[in-house]
Amino acid sequence: MRLELHKVFVKKLAFGDKTGVFDGAGGTLTIDKQELLALISEDENLGKNLDVDIAMPGESVRIVPVKDVIEPRWKIEGGGQVFPGILSGVETVGEGKTLVLSGAAVVTAGRIVRFQEGIIDMSGPGAEYTPYSRTCNVVLLLEPSNPDMDKHDYETACREAGLKAAAYLARCCADAGVKADQVDALEHANVRDAMGAHPGLPKVGYLYMLQTQGLLHDTYLYGVDVKKILPTILSPLEAMDGAIVSGNCVSACDKNSTYSHQNNPVIANMIKRHGKDFNFVTCIITNENVTLADKRRSSSYAVKLASMFGLDGIVITEEGFGNPDADLIMNCWKAERLGIKTALLTDEYAGRDGASQSLADSCVEGSACVTAGNANEVLTLPPMKKVLGFDAEANVIAGGWQGSLAQDGSITVELQAITGATSELGFTKLGAYTI
């Protein structure tokens, strides 16, 4: 399989009479605000007071409460279309050519579950913890048409509004014939060829854990709620081409946004190291369910797939914390006891002093573990000149508390409240070094 990402670099946003990035605009994406509003207003589950605004890196702007972040894309050649199973048919993606508005993002903001949305600061100390302070953000300010609406219906409306907006922005550029500034070509062999390739190198796979605990803790694969499936094989290029969509209302710091699925750094770096340090054979998708029986079933099946492919090692990434820690550890020890080496990527909830137990579960086999940071670390975000959304939600967001929002507009919260701060895909600005 070969996937070409045709990247148009977006450096600025502006409202205008026509949507697109045009010659001589210096990387400026102009947006027809009324046309975009009309598009997302088609959903009867969204209220009449919808709005679209812009937030640029370095501005004194706070976005809260944030649900999802999506990179604008549109397929310009090849089978399928962006966000298959939700906005388009169910044809598979991962091949052909996809137009990417690199540097731009659609941010959906609205009070859904309230305590499980997040904060993006475009400047100040908070900006140092979220990767989305560096993107040029088209912010959708959403509300339900009925305050008593079922939250599942409202979440669906918000999710689809974000995906529609992202596809719209990229489609307008494609229709205008915008040329890419850079083309990144990604290739991955079929299983037959992969199994015989690169003799002497270890065969390695990626076990991709997706949040599927229900109660709006959901992720979608080709439009299917992943808690309804057994673990399955997926080409890494499908993941990088929009096959996975976030529907999650979970703690903001380690919620995998749709944007991070589209730009999964684990997959990107495994592709780069393929044929040099190891043979990257396949990607295995698995879920994180809530019952012990489901955890046992999925972990056993995922590890069975890894064993069937003769993998020597797997990289395992978690999403979320607490209950999913059990899934992470089951995947780890079951693989290790079959002779498959594991490397784990997670984050920590180690208390504000960092001295508490980091994970809710552990095993002796989990000796190769990478941390994405301690979500309980506390920081104070200074007041911003402009707030997009409802800053009072800081008092109820996970990682905040009643009184987190001060009278001067500053907010004191745990890192848990910052969108993408401890991404367990490694899509984060945090790092570490040995002293």
Coordinates of N, CA and C in Angstrom, one line a residue, residues 10-195:
V10 N -0.5 25.7 6.2 CA -1.4 26.8 6.6 C -0.7 27.5 7.8
K11 N -0.5 28.8 7.6 CA 0.2 29.6 8.6 C -0.7 30.7 9.2
K12 N -1.8 31.0 8.5 CA -2.7 32.0 9.1 C -4.1 31.6 8.7
L13 N -5.1 32.2 9.5 CA -6.5 32.0 9.2 C -7.1 33.4 9.1
A14 N -8.2 33.4 8.2 CA -8.9 34.7 8.1 C -10.3 34.4 7.6
F15 N -11.3 35.1 7.9 CA -12.6 35.0 7.4 C -12.6 35.8 6.0
G16 N -13.3 35.2 5.0 CA -13.4 35.9 3.7 C -14.6 35.5 3.0
D17 N -14.7 35.9 1.7 CA -15.8 35.6 0.9 C -15.8 34.2 0.3
K18 N -14.7 33.5 0.3 CA -14.6 32.2 -0.3 C -13.6 31.4 0.5
T19 N -13.9 30.1 0.7 CA -13.0 29.2 1.5 C -11.9 28.6 0.6
G20 N -10.7 28.7 1.1 CA -9.6 28.1 0.4 C -8.2 28.8 0.7
V21 N -7.2 28.1 0.3 CA -5.8 28.7 0.3 C -5.5 29.1 -1.1
F22 N -5.3 30.3 -1.4 CA -5.1 30.8 -2.8 C -3.7 31.4 -3.0
D23 N -3.3 31.3 -4.3 CA -2.0 31.8 -4.6 C -1.8 33.3 -4.1
G24 N -0.7 33.5 -3.6 CA -0.4 34.9 -3.1 C -0.9 35.2 -1.7
A25 N -1.6 34.1 -1.1 CA -2.1 34.4 0.2 C -1.1 34.1 1.4
G26 N 0.1 33.7 1.0 CA 1.1 33.5 2.0 C 0.8 32.4 3.0
G27 N 0.1 31.4 2.6 CA -0.3 30.3 3.5 C -1.5 30.6 4.4
T28 N -2.3 31.6 3.9 CA -3.5 32.0 4.7 C -4.7 31.1 4.2
L29 N -5.3 30.5 5.1 CA -6.6 29.8 4.8 C -7.7 30.7 5.1
T30 N -8.5 31.1 4.1 CA -9.6 32.0 4.3 C -10.9 31.1 4.4
I31 N -11.8 31.5 5.2 CA -13.0 30.7 5.5 C -14.2 31.6 5.3
D32 N -15.2 31.0 4.5 CA -16.5 31.6 4.4 C -17.3 31.2 5.6
K33 N -17.3 32.1 6.6 CA -17.9 31.7 7.9 C -19.4 31.3 7.7
Q34 N -20.1 32.1 6.9 CA -21.6 31.8 6.8 C -21.8 30.5 6.1
E35 N -21.0 30.1 5.1 CA -21.1 28.9 4.4 C -20.8 27.7 5.4
L36 N -19.8 27.9 6.2 CA -19.4 26.8 7.2 C -20.5 26.7 8.2
L37 N -21.0 27.8 8.7 CA -22.1 27.7 9.7 C -23.4 27.1 9.1
A38 N -23.7 27.4 7.9 CA -24.8 26.7 7.2 C -24.7 25.2 7.2
L39 N -23.4 24.8 6.9 CA -23.1 23.4 6.8 C -23.4 22.6 8.1
I40 N -22.8 23.2 9.2 CA -23.0 22.5 10.5 C -24.4 22.7 11.1
S41 N -25.1 23.7 10.7 CA -26.4 24.0 11.2 C -27.5 23.1 10.6
E42 N -27.1 22.3 9.6 CA -28.0 21.3 9.0 C -28.5 20.3 10.0
D43 N -27.7 20.0 11.0 CA -28.0 19.0 12.0 C -29.1 19.6 13.0
E44 N -30.2 19.0 13.1 CA -31.3 19.5 13.9 C -31.0 19.3 15.4
N45 N -30.0 18.5 15.7 CA -29.6 18.4 17.1 C -28.7 19.5 17.6
L46 N -28.3 20.4 16.8 CA -27.5 21.5 17.2 C -28.4 22.8 17.2
G47 N -28.1 23.6 18.2 CA -28.9 24.8 18.5 C -28.7 25.9 17.5
K48 N -29.4 27.0 17.6 CA -29.4 28.1 16.7 C -28.2 29.0 16.9
N49 N -27.7 29.0 18.1 CA -26.6 30.0 18.5 C -25.2 29.4 18.3
L50 N -25.1 28.7 17.1 CA -23.7 28.2 16.8 C -22.8 29.3 16.4
D51 N -21.5 29.1 16.5 CA -20.6 30.2 16.1 C -19.3 29.5 15.7
V52 N -18.6 30.2 14.8 CA -17.2 29.8 14.4 C -16.3 30.9 14.7
D53 N -15.1 30.6 15.3 CA -14.1 31.7 15.6 C -12.8 31.1 15.2
I54 N -11.8 31.9 15.4 CA -10.4 31.6 15.0 C -9.5 31.8 16.2
A55 N -8.5 30.9 16.4 CA -7.5 31.0 17.5 C -6.2 30.7 16.9
M56 N -5.2 31.7 17.0 CA -3.9 31.5 16.3 C -2.8 31.3 17.4
P57 N -1.8 30.6 17.1 CA -0.7 30.5 18.0 C -0.1 31.8 18.5
G58 N 0.1 31.9 19.8 CA 0.7 33.1 20.4 C -0.4 34.1 20.8
E59 N -1.6 33.9 20.4 CA -2.7 34.9 20.8 C -3.1 34.6 22.3
S60 N -3.6 35.7 22.9 CA -4.1 35.6 24.3 C -5.5 35.0 24.2
V61 N -5.7 33.7 23.9 CA -7.0 33.1 23.7 C -7.0 31.8 24.5
R62 N -8.1 31.5 25.1 CA -8.4 30.3 25.8 C -9.6 29.6 25.1
I63 N -9.5 28.3 24.8 CA -10.6 27.6 24.3 C -11.0 26.5 25.3
V64 N -12.3 26.6 25.8 CA -12.8 25.7 26.8 C -14.3 25.7 26.8
P65 N -15.0 24.5 26.9 CA -14.4 23.2 27.0 C -14.2 22.5 25.7
V66 N -13.1 21.9 25.4 CA -12.7 21.3 24.2 C -13.1 19.8 24.1
K67 N -13.8 19.4 23.1 CA -14.1 18.0 22.9 C -13.1 17.3 22.0
D68 N -12.9 17.8 20.8 CA -12.1 17.0 19.8 C -11.3 18.0 19.0
V69 N -10.2 17.5 18.4 CA -9.4 18.3 17.4 C -9.2 17.4 16.2
I70 N -9.5 18.0 15.0 CA -9.4 17.3 13.7 C -8.6 18.0 12.7
E71 N -7.7 17.3 12.0 CA -7.0 17.9 10.9 C -7.8 17.9 9.6
P72 N -7.9 19.0 9.0 CA -8.7 19.1 7.7 C -8.0 18.3 6.6
R73 N -8.8 17.4 6.0 CA -8.3 16.5 4.9 C -9.4 16.2 3.9
W74 N -8.9 15.9 2.7 CA -9.9 15.5 1.6 C -9.1 14.6 0.7
K75 N -9.6 13.4 0.3 CA -9.0 12.5 -0.6 C -9.1 13.1 -2.0
I76 N -8.0 13.2 -2.7 CA -8.0 13.7 -4.1 C -7.8 12.6 -5.1
E77 N -7.4 11.4 -4.7 CA -7.2 10.3 -5.6 C -7.2 9.0 -4.8
G78 N -7.7 8.0 -5.3 CA -7.7 6.7 -4.7 C -9.1 6.3 -4.1
G79 N -9.2 5.1 -3.6 CA -10.5 4.6 -3.1 C -10.8 5.3 -1.8
G80 N -12.2 5.3 -1.5 CA -12.6 5.8 -0.2 C -12.6 7.3 -0.2
Q81 N -13.0 7.8 1.0 CA -13.0 9.3 1.2 C -12.8 9.5 2.7
V82 N -12.5 10.7 3.1 CA -12.1 10.9 4.5 C -13.3 10.6 5.5
F83 N -12.9 10.1 6.7 CA -13.8 9.7 7.8 C -14.8 8.7 7.3
P84 N -14.3 7.6 6.7 CA -15.2 6.6 6.2 C -16.1 6.0 7.2
G85 N -17.4 5.7 6.8 CA -18.4 5.1 7.7 C -19.1 6.2 8.5
I86 N -18.6 7.4 8.5 CA -19.3 8.5 9.2 C -19.8 9.6 8.2
L87 N -18.9 10.1 7.5 CA -19.2 11.2 6.5 C -19.4 10.6 5.1
S88 N -18.7 9.4 4.9 CA -18.7 8.9 3.5 C -19.1 7.4 3.6
G89 N -18.9 6.7 2.5 CA -19.2 5.3 2.5 C -18.2 4.5 3.3
V90 N -18.2 3.2 3.2 CA -17.3 2.4 4.0 C -16.2 1.8 3.2
E91 N -15.9 2.4 2.0 CA -14.7 2.0 1.3 C -13.4 2.2 2.1
T92 N -12.5 1.3 2.0 CA -11.3 1.4 2.8 C -10.4 2.6 2.3
V93 N -9.7 3.1 3.3 CA -8.7 4.2 3.0 C -7.3 3.7 3.2
G94 N -6.3 4.6 3.1 CA -4.9 4.1 3.3 C -4.1 4.1 2.1
E95 N -4.7 4.4 0.9 CA -4.0 4.4 -0.3 C -4.4 5.6 -1.1
G96 N -3.7 5.9 -2.2 CA -4.0 7.1 -3.0 C -3.4 8.3 -2.5
K97 N -4.1 9.4 -2.7 CA -3.6 10.8 -2.4 C -4.6 11.5 -1.5
T98 N -4.1 12.1 -0.5 CA -5.0 12.8 0.4 C -4.4 14.2 0.6
L99 N -5.3 15.2 0.4 CA -4.9 16.6 0.7 C -5.0 16.9 2.1
V100 N -3.9 17.5 2.7 CA -3.8 17.8 4.1 C -3.6 19.3 4.3
L101 N -4.4 19.9 5.1 CA -4.2 21.3 5.5 C -3.3 21.3 6.8
S102 N -2.0 21.1 6.5 CA -1.1 21.0 7.6 C -0.9 22.3 8.4
G103 N -1.0 22.2 9.7 CA -0.9 23.5 10.5 C -2.2 24.0 10.8
A104 N -3.3 23.5 10.2 CA -4.7 23.9 10.6 C -5.3 22.8 11.4
A105 N -6.3 23.2 12.1 CA -7.1 22.2 12.9 C -8.5 22.8 13.1
V106 N -9.5 21.8 13.2 CA -10.8 22.2 13.6 C -11.0 21.7 15.1
V107 N -11.4 22.6 15.9 CA -11.6 22.3 17.4 C -13.1 22.4 17.7
T108 N -13.6 21.4 18.2 CA -15.0 21.4 18.7 C -15.1 21.7 20.1
A109 N -15.9 22.7 20.5 CA -16.0 23.1 21.9 C -17.5 23.2 22.3
G110 N -17.8 22.5 23.4 CA -19.2 22.6 23.9 C -19.4 21.7 25.1
R111 N -20.3 22.1 25.9 CA -20.6 21.4 27.2 C -21.4 20.1 26.9
I112 N -20.6 19.0 26.9 CA -21.3 17.7 26.7 C -21.4 16.9 28.0
V113 N -20.3 16.3 28.4 CA -20.2 15.6 29.7 C -19.7 16.6 30.8
R114 N -19.2 17.7 30.3 CA -18.7 18.8 31.1 C -17.4 18.4 31.8
F115 N -17.4 17.5 32.7 CA -16.2 17.2 33.5 C -15.2 16.5 32.7
Q116 N -15.5 16.1 31.4 CA -14.5 15.4 30.7 C -14.2 16.0 29.3
E117 N -14.2 17.3 29.3 CA -13.7 18.1 28.2 C -12.4 18.8 28.7
G118 N -11.8 19.6 27.8 CA -10.5 20.2 28.2 C -10.3 21.6 27.9
I119 N -9.0 22.1 28.1 CA -8.6 23.5 27.9 C -7.5 23.5 26.9
I120 N -7.5 24.5 25.9 CA -6.4 24.8 25.1 C -6.1 26.3 25.3
D121 N -4.9 26.6 25.8 CA -4.4 28.0 25.8 C -3.5 28.2 24.6
M122 N -3.7 29.3 23.9 CA -2.9 29.6 22.7 C -1.6 30.3 23.1
S123 N -1.4 30.7 24.3 CA -0.2 31.4 24.8 C 0.0 31.1 26.2
G124 N 1.1 31.5 26.8 CA 1.3 31.4 28.3 C 1.8 30.0 28.6
P125 N 1.9 29.7 29.9 CA 2.4 28.4 30.4 C 1.5 27.2 29.9
G126 N 0.2 27.4 29.8 CA -0.6 26.3 29.4 C -0.4 25.9 28.0
A127 N 0.1 26.8 27.1 CA 0.4 26.5 25.7 C 1.6 25.6 25.6
E128 N 2.4 25.6 26.6 CA 3.6 24.7 26.6 C 3.3 23.3 26.8
Y129 N 2.0 23.0 27.2 CA 1.7 21.6 27.5 C 0.7 21.0 26.4
T130 N 0.2 21.7 25.5 CA -0.7 21.2 24.6 C -0.2 21.3 23.1
P131 N -0.2 20.3 22.3 CA 0.3 20.4 21.0 C -0.6 21.3 20.1
Y132 N -1.8 21.6 20.6 CA -2.8 22.3 19.8 C -2.7 23.8 20.0
S133 N -1.7 24.3 20.7 CA -1.4 25.7 20.8 C -0.6 26.1 19.6
R134 N -0.1 25.1 18.8 CA 0.8 25.4 17.7 C 0.0 25.4 16.4
T135 N -1.3 24.9 16.4 CA -2.0 24.8 15.2 C -2.9 26.1 15.0
C136 N -3.2 26.4 13.8 CA -4.2 27.5 13.5 C -5.6 26.9 13.6
N137 N -6.3 27.3 14.6 CA -7.5 26.6 15.0 C -8.8 27.3 14.6
V138 N -9.6 26.5 13.8 CA -11.0 26.9 13.5 C -11.9 26.3 14.6
V139 N -12.4 27.2 15.4 CA -13.1 26.7 16.6 C -14.6 26.7 16.4
L140 N -15.3 25.6 16.5 CA -16.7 25.5 16.4 C -17.3 25.5 17.8
L141 N -18.1 26.6 18.1 CA -18.7 26.7 19.4 C -20.2 26.2 19.3
L142 N -20.4 25.0 19.9 CA -21.6 24.2 19.7 C -22.5 24.2 20.9
E143 N -23.8 24.0 20.7 CA -24.7 23.9 21.8 C -25.9 22.9 21.3
P144 N -26.6 22.3 22.2 CA -27.7 21.4 21.7 C -28.9 22.2 21.4
S145 N -29.7 21.7 20.5 CA -31.0 22.3 20.2 C -32.0 22.3 21.4
N146 N -31.8 21.3 22.2 CA -32.6 21.1 23.4 C -31.8 20.8 24.6
P147 N -31.8 21.6 25.7 CA -30.9 21.4 26.8 C -31.1 20.0 27.5
D148 N -32.3 19.4 27.3 CA -32.6 18.0 27.8 C -32.3 16.9 26.9
M149 N -31.6 17.2 25.8 CA -31.3 16.2 24.7 C -30.4 15.1 25.3
D150 N -30.6 13.9 24.8 CA -29.8 12.8 25.2 C -28.3 13.1 24.8
K151 N -27.4 12.9 25.8 CA -26.0 13.3 25.5 C -25.4 12.5 24.4
H152 N -25.8 11.2 24.2 CA -25.3 10.5 23.1 C -25.6 11.1 21.7
D153 N -26.9 11.7 21.6 CA -27.3 12.4 20.4 C -26.5 13.6 20.2
Y154 N -26.2 14.4 21.3 CA -25.5 15.6 21.2 C -24.0 15.3 20.9
E155 N -23.5 14.3 21.5 CA -22.1 13.9 21.2 C -21.9 13.6 19.7
T156 N -22.9 12.8 19.2 CA -22.8 12.5 17.7 C -22.9 13.8 16.9
A157 N -23.8 14.7 17.2 CA -23.9 15.9 16.5 C -22.6 16.7 16.5
C158 N -22.0 16.8 17.7 CA -20.7 17.6 17.8 C -19.6 16.9 17.0
R159 N -19.5 15.5 17.1 CA -18.5 14.8 16.4 C -18.6 15.0 14.9
E160 N -19.8 14.9 14.4 CA -20.0 15.0 13.0 C -19.9 16.4 12.5
A161 N -20.2 17.4 13.3 CA -20.0 18.8 13.0 C -18.5 19.1 12.8
G162 N -17.6 18.5 13.6 CA -16.2 18.7 13.5 C -15.6 18.1 12.3
L163 N -16.1 16.8 12.0 CA -15.6 16.1 10.8 C -16.1 16.8 9.5
K164 N -17.4 17.2 9.5 CA -17.9 18.0 8.4 C -17.1 19.2 8.1
A165 N -16.8 20.0 9.1 CA -16.0 21.2 9.0 C -14.6 20.9 8.4
A166 N -14.0 19.9 9.0 CA -12.6 19.5 8.5 C -12.6 19.1 7.1
A167 N -13.6 18.3 6.7 CA -13.7 17.8 5.3 C -14.0 19.0 4.4
Y168 N -14.9 19.9 4.8 CA -15.3 21.1 4.0 C -14.1 22.0 3.7
L169 N -13.3 22.3 4.7 CA -12.1 23.2 4.5 C -11.1 22.6 3.5
A170 N -10.9 21.3 3.6 CA -9.9 20.7 2.7 C -10.5 20.5 1.3
R171 N -11.8 20.1 1.3 CA -12.4 20.0 -0.1 C -12.4 21.2 -0.9
C172 N -12.7 22.4 -0.2 CA -12.7 23.7 -0.9 C -11.4 23.9 -1.5
C173 N -10.3 23.6 -0.8 CA -9.0 23.8 -1.3 C -8.7 22.9 -2.5
A174 N -9.1 21.6 -2.4 CA -9.0 20.7 -3.4 C -9.7 21.1 -4.7
D175 N -11.0 21.6 -4.5 CA -11.8 22.0 -5.6 C -11.1 23.2 -6.3
A176 N -10.4 24.0 -5.5 CA -9.8 25.2 -6.1 C -8.4 24.9 -6.8
G177 N -8.0 23.6 -6.7 CA -6.8 23.2 -7.3 C -5.5 23.6 -6.6
V178 N -5.6 23.8 -5.3 CA -4.5 24.2 -4.5 C -3.4 23.1 -4.6
K179 N -2.2 23.5 -4.8 CA -1.0 22.6 -5.0 C -0.3 22.4 -3.6
A180 N 0.1 21.2 -3.4 CA 0.8 20.9 -2.2 C 2.2 21.6 -2.1
D181 N 2.5 22.0 -0.9 CA 3.8 22.5 -0.6 C 4.8 21.3 -0.4
Q182 N 4.3 20.2 0.0 CA 5.2 19.0 0.3 C 4.3 17.8 0.2
V183 N 4.9 16.7 -0.3 CA 4.3 15.4 -0.4 C 5.0 14.4 0.4
D184 N 4.4 13.8 1.4 CA 5.0 12.7 2.2 C 4.4 11.4 1.7
A185 N 5.2 10.5 1.2 CA 4.8 9.2 0.8 C 5.1 8.2 1.8
L186 N 4.0 7.5 2.2 CA 4.1 6.4 3.2 C 3.8 5.1 2.5
E187 N 4.6 4.1 2.8 CA 4.4 2.8 2.2 C 4.4 1.7 3.2
H188 N 3.6 0.6 3.0 CA 3.6 -0.5 3.9 C 3.2 -1.7 3.1
A189 N 4.0 -2.8 3.3 CA 3.8 -4.0 2.5 C 2.6 -4.8 2.9
N190 N 2.1 -5.6 2.0 CA 1.0 -6.5 2.4 C 1.7 -7.6 3.3
V191 N 0.8 -8.4 4.0 CA 1.3 -9.3 5.0 C 2.2 -10.4 4.3
R192 N 1.9 -10.9 3.1 CA 2.7 -11.9 2.5 C 4.1 -11.4 2.3
D193 N 4.2 -10.2 1.7 CA 5.6 -9.6 1.5 C 6.3 -9.2 2.8
A194 N 5.5 -8.7 3.7 CA 6.1 -8.3 5.0 C 6.8 -9.4 5.7
M195 N 6.1 -10.6 5.7 CA 6.6 -11.7 6.5 C 7.9 -12.2 6.0

